[in-house]
Amino acid sequence: MAKSKLFTMNEDRSLYPELDVNGKPIVDLTSHKYVKIWQGPQHPGVTGNMSLELTISGDEIVESKTHVGYLHRAFEKLLERRLFVQCMPTSIRLCVAEPDTNEYVISNAIEELGNIEVPEMAQWLRMLSLEMARLQVLLRQVPGQAGTFALGLGYQWGSYIRDLILDSFEELTGGRVYHMYIIPGGVRGLLPDGFKARLLEKLKLIDEFIPKIDKLIFNNVVFESRARGLAYIPKEWVDEYGIYGPASRGSGVSRDVRKTNPYLKYDQLDFEPFVTTEGDVYARTEVRRADLIMTVDLIRQILDKMPEKGDIKAETPNVLHWKIPKGETYSKCESSRGEYGMYFVTDGSAMPRRVNLKGPSYTHANALLDKLLINANIADTAAIMVSLATCPPEIER
Amino acid sequence: MDLKKLLTPFTAWGNITKDPVTIKDPFNERPGADRYRGFHKNDIDQCIGCGTCEVICENEAIDLVPVSDSKDGDSGLRPMIDYGRCCWCALCVDICTTNSLSLSNEYTWVSTDPEDFRFVPGVDKKDWDNNEKGWKKPDNYEFYSLKRVHMDELSPEERSDSFIEMMKGYSKEQAQQEADRCVQCGICTATCPAHMGIPEYIKAIRNDDLEEGLRILYDTNPLPEICGRICTHKCETVCSMGHKGDPISIRWLKRYIADQNPSEKYKEILEVENLQPKGKKVAIIGSGPSGLSAAHYLALMGYEVKIFEKLEAAGGMMRYGIPEYRLPYDQIDKDIDYILSLGVEIQYNVTIGKDITLDQLGKDYDAVFSGTGLHLGRSTGIPGSDNKHVYASPDLLRWIVEGKEFEVPESVVVIGGGNVAMDITRSMARLQMVKYGKVQVIATALETEENLPADLEEVVEGREEACIINAGWAPVEIEIKDGVPTGLHVVKCNSLFDSEGRFNPQTDPNVKEFWPGTMIIESIGQGMDLSYISEEFKTKLEFGPRGRVQTDEYFQTGVEWFFMGGDIIEGPDVIHGIANGHKAAVGIDIMLNPEKN
């Protein structure tokens, strides 16, 4: 079992089940030494509807099994019965917290297979909306990590600023949560008058917010002692389990699609994703804190470098009978949770033949979470889930 | 334990002295952003009920429902939104062909009646109807191309001295690109006198199934090569795409289907190889569009059909009234030869009323259809118009087709601003170009430039060919010197109709012009020649306004076996004739088979 140098287990293992050759605990429920409890499937906030079947011994988890299937949506199948443009309103619901990444990956796949070149202005606006989406997620998630240890104050502060960012989304896209801004061929509007100045003003609030949460959370002995050493992910697991985004960068592996496969205009921006090697919940929170600062910086760079005017949408065939030749592609981008991709197959008809979404939550919430919860304290379950940023809609697509 | 890290978090208590940032909703008014996607609005004067909003809505939240107020070129339907299904994506707004649909920035609405949340925006009045803010389709953002695919044509230099067809037709790529623009609303079908399946045949072009396209054409129109070139395209006038951009080039797409199908394969494609004869005979007077159309559909039903034609070739006005550069003879022949191949017989150079009487036809045949058209030129009646060098346009156009020799003068004045006037103007220009190498034709119209009755393209192309087209002038007198006209005196015409909409041209005699020309052609409309109907027979018919015979919906006259259609009843244009002929064929079938109905 992997352990951090800070993490200490109860030395006396006599009360805990023995492990079989595969490292799985041998649990005999009739021995009355173990209790099975369920966490979920009610919606606990950022982590969505899924359920953990936990076997506990005392307050320590000895076995965990993730159960999904409470959303009943089959969106991928629904998309096979939609015209390409009609896929958009459905696709944004694939991940509620950060719908823009869905808009981007599906539009990008359609454009790639349909041979559409997106105008430069639209590419900058797409990048802006993607970074704004990341920003509003991180504003909840960074302080939200402390919220899982019952420190809710930072979450309230973050939610306030997030609401202001959603106001900006409302101005830019006409929607607060489901933006429907990126569309095959381009985007649905230029920046409104005065938008840039208003957004820059809001970013200043985040500059003030960072030192406040530093004091509240990162210089907090309770948070530190609970988060340090918790749910340690060794570097070698990153490849083994398919870990992406902040979770991999917390364990010393720099994985960021924006750097490794620059899309849109990311190659014109100056940034370096933060990497640390601690591998625990604290490290992942630190990575997200650095991401928050980096996102603010990226938005400032985008607003600074983007052109003033330009075409927002390329000419596409009539959307009512747009047929795309037979082909397949994998379109990906970096979401706040890590690499977010879509495998998209067309067969020459006016609807997709197969859509398959691949988000980081599938591996994070199933294989990895099952493993990390073993020997964790039951009170830390929520913290571990949040640190992996699991998103059930992305698992049950 | 780090004491500093124990105490630092308590600095958050500093917030106690600060004001809260939360908003006391719902007690505070918080309007949505300018682009907010709130409840629907519909500008009912703009909306034509094309239904594209209903088609694109992936949630099936929109249904088109009938409304009492509608206008020309309108389906009579309006979108009803069901907020139990709507997800406010606003794709309906973005695809709207008239820009009538938009969203307000209102987002709160309380009602105790669930039915309220299903309403017809614009018709069911709502508080936000006059709210200017909210989602509108962005500029420079379209879901389809607004620009028509250009059809290649002969340049003015290439065509000015020749009667070779001017428009070159669409290539496969061009036709498919143009067909792609169609949103399949079907307002064209409702407007077309023949109710052609326009969205369906455009779809056949997109699917590259031109045989299916030909079958759809022949369902309602047996003259697609002709209509594909010279139809007055009322469908394009109402095309929903024409509200924001160019209407779909429906006429050229029809031509594309007909052009691409070889005539040898028509019978096989149209599955007409084994027609079952009914043993009844129908006579048709005149081989114009209505007569040919009636003949086609009667032949398909198994009737023995014989057409009586006064001239030496079939086609009526299509052959003798429309110049070859717009409608080449081989294309007329392609359509007519196919109809004749169905067993339709035609007898040329036979004049009803002279060679054979109408009553005789009635005795020899089970039914008679007459589509004799408008072949008599009308005269202005101004001084000098009785001179022998003053011609009527139908006569001249016919002479050109027949190859009759006549003197082409160096200068010509045409009185008239309609399509026929443009035809004779441009034909004379071509003849002058061949003979003299230069053009001097002046067409003069009563109507102002904006209200010229001729199609805009005819005027533009005529001017490209060096014809002079002067709008807004009233002819006063033809000056005659030594028995030959020297030109036309005109005065400025300021308006055509009085306040009650009656034709009453107002002229200004002080603004005068003289257009020189040794040949004057009057082209101010045509009249019908019903001299083949005897006076005794006429007593059995009922006459309506403008001397037109009254018929029922199947074009049956007061005499049971006698049907009339085409320009003498409706129109004048080819597509009305085709529609009349088709309907009359159905009427004849009903009359001859009462047991079937």
mmCIF file of N, CA and C in Angstrom, chain A residues 9-86:
data_model
loop_
_atom_site.group_PDB
_atom_site.id
_atom_site.type_symbol
_atom_site.label_atom_id
_atom_site.label_comp_id
_atom_site.label_asym_id
_atom_site.label_seq_id
_atom_site.Cartn_x
_atom_site.Cartn_y
_atom_site.Cartn_z
ATOM 1 N N MET A 9 -0.702 5.070 9.675
ATOM 2 C CA MET A 9 -1.846 4.207 9.928
ATOM 3 C C MET A 9 -1.775 3.700 11.349
ATOM 4 N N ASN A 10 -2.933 3.260 11.779
ATOM 5 C CA ASN A 10 -2.956 2.593 13.083
ATOM 6 C C ASN A 10 -1.988 1.416 13.033
ATOM 7 N N GLU A 11 -1.020 1.437 13.909
ATOM 8 C CA GLU A 11 0.035 0.415 13.842
ATOM 9 C C GLU A 11 -0.511 -0.979 14.127
ATOM 10 N N ASP A 12 -1.492 -1.029 15.017
ATOM 11 C CA ASP A 12 -2.044 -2.330 15.380
ATOM 12 C C ASP A 12 -3.039 -2.762 14.311
ATOM 13 N N ARG A 13 -2.667 -3.697 13.442
ATOM 14 C CA ARG A 13 -3.527 -4.096 12.324
ATOM 15 C C ARG A 13 -4.426 -5.266 12.684
ATOM 16 N N SER A 14 -4.431 -5.679 13.939
ATOM 17 C CA SER A 14 -5.189 -6.885 14.295
ATOM 18 C C SER A 14 -6.700 -6.683 14.143
ATOM 19 N N LEU A 15 -7.128 -5.413 14.265
ATOM 20 C CA LEU A 15 -8.562 -5.139 14.156
ATOM 21 C C LEU A 15 -9.018 -5.056 12.701
ATOM 22 N N TYR A 16 -8.097 -5.024 11.768
ATOM 23 C CA TYR A 16 -8.423 -4.802 10.363
ATOM 24 C C TYR A 16 -8.287 -6.089 9.559
ATOM 25 N N PRO A 17 -9.022 -6.183 8.449
ATOM 26 C CA PRO A 17 -8.997 -7.457 7.703
ATOM 27 C C PRO A 17 -7.639 -7.701 7.049
ATOM 28 N N GLU A 18 -7.393 -8.958 6.870
ATOM 29 C CA GLU A 18 -6.171 -9.335 6.157
ATOM 30 C C GLU A 18 -6.376 -9.055 4.665
ATOM 31 N N LEU A 19 -5.267 -8.906 3.971
ATOM 32 C CA LEU A 19 -5.358 -8.657 2.537
ATOM 33 C C LEU A 19 -5.049 -9.943 1.787
ATOM 34 N N ASP A 20 -5.754 -10.144 0.664
ATOM 35 C CA ASP A 20 -5.424 -11.315 -0.150
ATOM 36 C C ASP A 20 -4.228 -10.989 -1.045
ATOM 37 N N VAL A 21 -3.888 -11.926 -1.911
ATOM 38 C CA VAL A 21 -2.684 -11.729 -2.730
ATOM 39 C C VAL A 21 -2.798 -10.521 -3.655
ATOM 40 N N ASN A 22 -4.028 -10.145 -4.024
ATOM 41 C CA ASN A 22 -4.225 -8.995 -4.905
ATOM 42 C C ASN A 22 -4.301 -7.687 -4.133
ATOM 43 N N GLY A 23 -4.149 -7.740 -2.822
ATOM 44 C CA GLY A 23 -4.229 -6.521 -2.028
ATOM 45 C C GLY A 23 -5.648 -6.167 -1.645
ATOM 46 N N LYS A 24 -6.610 -7.058 -1.938
ATOM 47 C CA LYS A 24 -7.996 -6.764 -1.568
ATOM 48 C C LYS A 24 -8.271 -7.318 -0.172
ATOM 49 N N PRO A 25 -9.035 -6.539 0.618
ATOM 50 C CA PRO A 25 -9.289 -7.020 1.974
ATOM 51 C C PRO A 25 -10.243 -8.223 1.979
ATOM 52 N N ILE A 26 -9.998 -9.148 2.883
ATOM 53 C CA ILE A 26 -10.891 -10.299 3.017
ATOM 54 C C ILE A 26 -11.879 -9.938 4.129
ATOM 55 N N VAL A 27 -13.119 -9.632 3.698
ATOM 56 C CA VAL A 27 -14.110 -9.112 4.652
ATOM 57 C C VAL A 27 -15.161 -10.180 4.921
ATOM 58 N N ASP A 28 -15.327 -10.517 6.164
ATOM 59 C CA ASP A 28 -16.366 -11.475 6.547
ATOM 60 C C ASP A 28 -17.407 -10.688 7.339
ATOM 61 N N LEU A 29 -18.539 -10.340 6.654
ATOM 62 C CA LEU A 29 -19.533 -9.481 7.287
ATOM 63 C C LEU A 29 -20.207 -10.146 8.485
ATOM 64 N N THR A 30 -20.236 -11.478 8.470
ATOM 65 C CA THR A 30 -20.891 -12.167 9.586
ATOM 66 C C THR A 30 -20.058 -12.098 10.851
ATOM 67 N N SER A 31 -18.841 -11.650 10.750
ATOM 68 C CA SER A 31 -17.990 -11.568 11.948
ATOM 69 C C SER A 31 -18.387 -10.416 12.853
ATOM 70 N N HIS A 32 -19.308 -9.542 12.342
ATOM 71 C CA HIS A 32 -19.773 -8.390 13.122
ATOM 72 C C HIS A 32 -18.673 -7.386 13.404
ATOM 73 N N LYS A 33 -17.555 -7.518 12.718
ATOM 74 C CA LYS A 33 -16.467 -6.552 12.903
ATOM 75 C C LYS A 33 -16.583 -5.401 11.917
ATOM 76 N N TYR A 34 -17.449 -5.597 10.850
ATOM 77 C CA TYR A 34 -17.511 -4.598 9.773
ATOM 78 C C TYR A 34 -18.944 -4.111 9.598
ATOM 79 N N VAL A 35 -19.066 -2.903 9.107
ATOM 80 C CA VAL A 35 -20.389 -2.346 8.792
ATOM 81 C C VAL A 35 -20.349 -1.843 7.351
ATOM 82 N N LYS A 36 -21.432 -2.117 6.645
ATOM 83 C CA LYS A 36 -21.523 -1.599 5.274
ATOM 84 C C LYS A 36 -22.415 -0.371 5.297
ATOM 85 N N ILE A 37 -21.944 0.747 4.803
ATOM 86 C CA ILE A 37 -22.802 1.933 4.699
ATOM 87 C C ILE A 37 -22.689 2.529 3.295
ATOM 88 N N TRP A 38 -23.691 3.329 2.947
ATOM 89 C CA TRP A 38 -23.723 3.955 1.626
ATOM 90 C C TRP A 38 -23.540 5.455 1.765
ATOM 91 N N GLN A 39 -22.653 5.947 0.976
ATOM 92 C CA GLN A 39 -22.585 7.412 0.868
ATOM 93 C C GLN A 39 -23.183 7.784 -0.493
ATOM 94 N N GLY A 40 -24.238 8.560 -0.479
ATOM 95 C CA GLY A 40 -24.949 8.876 -1.717
ATOM 96 C C GLY A 40 -26.077 7.898 -1.903
ATOM 97 N N PRO A 41 -26.821 7.939 -3.003
ATOM 98 C CA PRO A 41 -26.565 8.760 -4.189
ATOM 99 C C PRO A 41 -27.203 10.142 -4.160
ATOM 100 N N GLN A 42 -27.600 10.653 -3.026
ATOM 101 C CA GLN A 42 -28.129 12.021 -3.060
ATOM 102 C C GLN A 42 -27.019 12.973 -3.471
ATOM 103 N N HIS A 43 -27.425 14.129 -3.944
ATOM 104 C CA HIS A 43 -26.490 15.050 -4.577
ATOM 105 C C HIS A 43 -25.738 15.845 -3.519
ATOM 106 N N PRO A 44 -24.485 15.537 -3.253
ATOM 107 C CA PRO A 44 -23.799 16.259 -2.196
ATOM 108 C C PRO A 44 -23.134 17.554 -2.680
ATOM 109 N N GLY A 45 -23.547 18.105 -3.777
ATOM 110 C CA GLY A 45 -22.949 19.358 -4.235
ATOM 111 C C GLY A 45 -22.098 19.137 -5.453
ATOM 112 N N VAL A 46 -20.881 19.625 -5.408
ATOM 113 C CA VAL A 46 -20.024 19.573 -6.595
ATOM 114 C C VAL A 46 -19.799 18.181 -7.143
ATOM 115 N N THR A 47 -19.957 17.154 -6.313
ATOM 116 C CA THR A 47 -19.565 15.821 -6.778
ATOM 117 C C THR A 47 -20.678 15.063 -7.472
ATOM 118 N N GLY A 48 -21.897 15.574 -7.463
ATOM 119 C CA GLY A 48 -22.955 14.964 -8.267
ATOM 120 C C GLY A 48 -23.519 13.684 -7.699
ATOM 121 N N ASN A 49 -24.466 13.094 -8.470
ATOM 122 C CA ASN A 49 -25.169 11.913 -7.982
ATOM 123 C C ASN A 49 -24.405 10.642 -8.266
ATOM 124 N N MET A 50 -23.716 10.137 -7.295
ATOM 125 C CA MET A 50 -23.203 8.783 -7.397
ATOM 126 C C MET A 50 -23.104 8.230 -5.982
ATOM 127 N N SER A 51 -22.849 6.962 -5.903
ATOM 128 C CA SER A 51 -22.952 6.336 -4.593
ATOM 129 C C SER A 51 -21.691 5.526 -4.296
ATOM 130 N N LEU A 52 -21.263 5.595 -3.040
ATOM 131 C CA LEU A 52 -20.123 4.781 -2.622
ATOM 132 C C LEU A 52 -20.618 3.736 -1.635
ATOM 133 N N GLU A 53 -20.299 2.508 -1.951
ATOM 134 C CA GLU A 53 -20.648 1.424 -1.026
ATOM 135 C C GLU A 53 -19.413 1.189 -0.173
ATOM 136 N N LEU A 54 -19.490 1.600 1.103
ATOM 137 C CA LEU A 54 -18.297 1.569 1.959
ATOM 138 C C LEU A 54 -18.426 0.451 2.985
ATOM 139 N N THR A 55 -17.346 -0.256 3.169
ATOM 140 C CA THR A 55 -17.286 -1.223 4.271
ATOM 141 C C THR A 55 -16.329 -0.621 5.279
ATOM 142 N N ILE A 56 -16.837 -0.445 6.497
ATOM 143 C CA ILE A 56 -15.978 0.217 7.480
ATOM 144 C C ILE A 56 -15.705 -0.692 8.670
ATOM 145 N N SER A 57 -14.569 -0.435 9.210
ATOM 146 C CA SER A 57 -14.196 -1.114 10.440
ATOM 147 C C SER A 57 -13.852 0.018 11.405
ATOM 148 N N GLY A 58 -14.706 0.189 12.404
ATOM 149 C CA GLY A 58 -14.534 1.370 13.246
ATOM 150 C C GLY A 58 -14.813 2.593 12.412
ATOM 151 N N ASP A 59 -13.912 3.576 12.354
ATOM 152 C CA ASP A 59 -14.123 4.721 11.483
ATOM 153 C C ASP A 59 -13.199 4.667 10.271
ATOM 154 N N GLU A 60 -12.631 3.496 10.033
ATOM 155 C CA GLU A 60 -11.713 3.364 8.901
ATOM 156 C C GLU A 60 -12.370 2.542 7.800
ATOM 157 N N ILE A 61 -12.199 3.028 6.571
ATOM 158 C CA ILE A 61 -12.792 2.317 5.438
ATOM 159 C C ILE A 61 -11.870 1.170 5.053
ATOM 160 N N VAL A 62 -12.461 -0.017 4.931
ATOM 161 C CA VAL A 62 -11.617 -1.140 4.509
ATOM 162 C C VAL A 62 -11.892 -1.526 3.065
ATOM 163 N N GLU A 63 -13.065 -1.173 2.558
ATOM 164 C CA GLU A 63 -13.357 -1.482 1.162
ATOM 165 C C GLU A 63 -14.351 -0.439 0.637
ATOM 166 N N SER A 64 -14.171 -0.088 -0.627
ATOM 167 C CA SER A 64 -15.102 0.874 -1.221
ATOM 168 C C SER A 64 -15.425 0.464 -2.641
ATOM 169 N N LYS A 65 -16.659 0.668 -2.996
ATOM 170 C CA LYS A 65 -17.064 0.348 -4.369
ATOM 171 C C LYS A 65 -17.912 1.521 -4.858
ATOM 172 N N THR A 66 -17.524 2.085 -6.022
ATOM 173 C CA THR A 66 -18.293 3.200 -6.580
ATOM 174 C C THR A 66 -19.444 2.659 -7.413
ATOM 175 N N HIS A 67 -20.637 3.192 -7.163
ATOM 176 C CA HIS A 67 -21.801 2.812 -7.987
ATOM 177 C C HIS A 67 -22.302 4.031 -8.733
ATOM 178 N N VAL A 68 -22.392 3.904 -10.035
ATOM 179 C CA VAL A 68 -22.998 4.986 -10.815
ATOM 180 C C VAL A 68 -24.257 4.429 -11.468
ATOM 181 N N GLY A 69 -25.014 5.269 -12.127
ATOM 182 C CA GLY A 69 -26.224 4.789 -12.806
ATOM 183 C C GLY A 69 -27.471 5.442 -12.267
ATOM 184 N N TYR A 70 -27.299 6.544 -11.536
ATOM 185 C CA TYR A 70 -28.480 7.204 -10.968
ATOM 186 C C TYR A 70 -29.000 8.350 -11.824
ATOM 187 N N LEU A 71 -28.336 8.603 -12.926
ATOM 188 C CA LEU A 71 -28.745 9.767 -13.719
ATOM 189 C C LEU A 71 -29.626 9.390 -14.906
ATOM 190 N N HIS A 72 -29.507 8.159 -15.374
ATOM 191 C CA HIS A 72 -30.391 7.647 -16.430
ATOM 192 C C HIS A 72 -30.511 8.585 -17.615
ATOM 193 N N ARG A 73 -29.431 8.841 -18.318
ATOM 194 C CA ARG A 73 -29.544 9.857 -19.349
ATOM 195 C C ARG A 73 -29.238 9.366 -20.756
ATOM 196 N N ALA A 74 -28.202 8.583 -20.933
ATOM 197 C CA ALA A 74 -27.842 8.067 -22.265
ATOM 198 C C ALA A 74 -27.694 9.180 -23.293
ATOM 199 N N PHE A 75 -26.989 10.237 -22.913
ATOM 200 C CA PHE A 75 -26.835 11.372 -23.822
ATOM 201 C C PHE A 75 -26.098 10.997 -25.101
ATOM 202 N N GLU A 76 -25.099 10.140 -24.961
ATOM 203 C CA GLU A 76 -24.355 9.757 -26.178
ATOM 204 C C GLU A 76 -25.300 9.141 -27.196
ATOM 205 N N LYS A 77 -26.233 8.342 -26.711
ATOM 206 C CA LYS A 77 -27.191 7.691 -27.613
ATOM 207 C C LYS A 77 -28.151 8.729 -28.198
ATOM 208 N N LEU A 78 -28.578 9.662 -27.342
ATOM 209 C CA LEU A 78 -29.489 10.721 -27.832
ATOM 210 C C LEU A 78 -28.847 11.519 -28.961
ATOM 211 N N LEU A 79 -27.532 11.742 -28.849
ATOM 212 C CA LEU A 79 -26.853 12.545 -29.868
ATOM 213 C C LEU A 79 -26.891 11.866 -31.232
ATOM 214 N N GLU A 80 -27.015 10.543 -31.225
ATOM 215 C CA GLU A 80 -27.071 9.819 -32.504
ATOM 216 C C GLU A 80 -28.388 10.064 -33.230
ATOM 217 N N ARG A 81 -29.328 10.705 -32.563
ATOM 218 C CA ARG A 81 -30.626 11.009 -33.186
ATOM 219 C C ARG A 81 -30.836 12.513 -33.309
ATOM 220 N N ARG A 82 -29.742 13.261 -33.354
ATOM 221 C CA ARG A 82 -29.838 14.715 -33.453
ATOM 222 C C ARG A 82 -29.067 15.186 -34.683
ATOM 223 N N LEU A 83 -29.573 16.225 -35.358
ATOM 224 C CA LEU A 83 -28.762 16.897 -36.368
ATOM 225 C C LEU A 83 -27.536 17.469 -35.668
ATOM 226 N N PHE A 84 -26.495 17.762 -36.430
ATOM 227 C CA PHE A 84 -25.256 18.185 -35.764
ATOM 228 C C PHE A 84 -25.474 19.413 -34.895
ATOM 229 N N VAL A 85 -26.225 20.383 -35.410
ATOM 230 C CA VAL A 85 -26.416 21.598 -34.606
ATOM 231 C C VAL A 85 -27.319 21.311 -33.406
ATOM 232 N N GLN A 86 -28.223 20.357 -33.568
ATOM 233 C CA GLN A 86 -29.101 20.011 -32.445
ATOM 234 C C GLN A 86 -28.361 19.281 -31.335
#
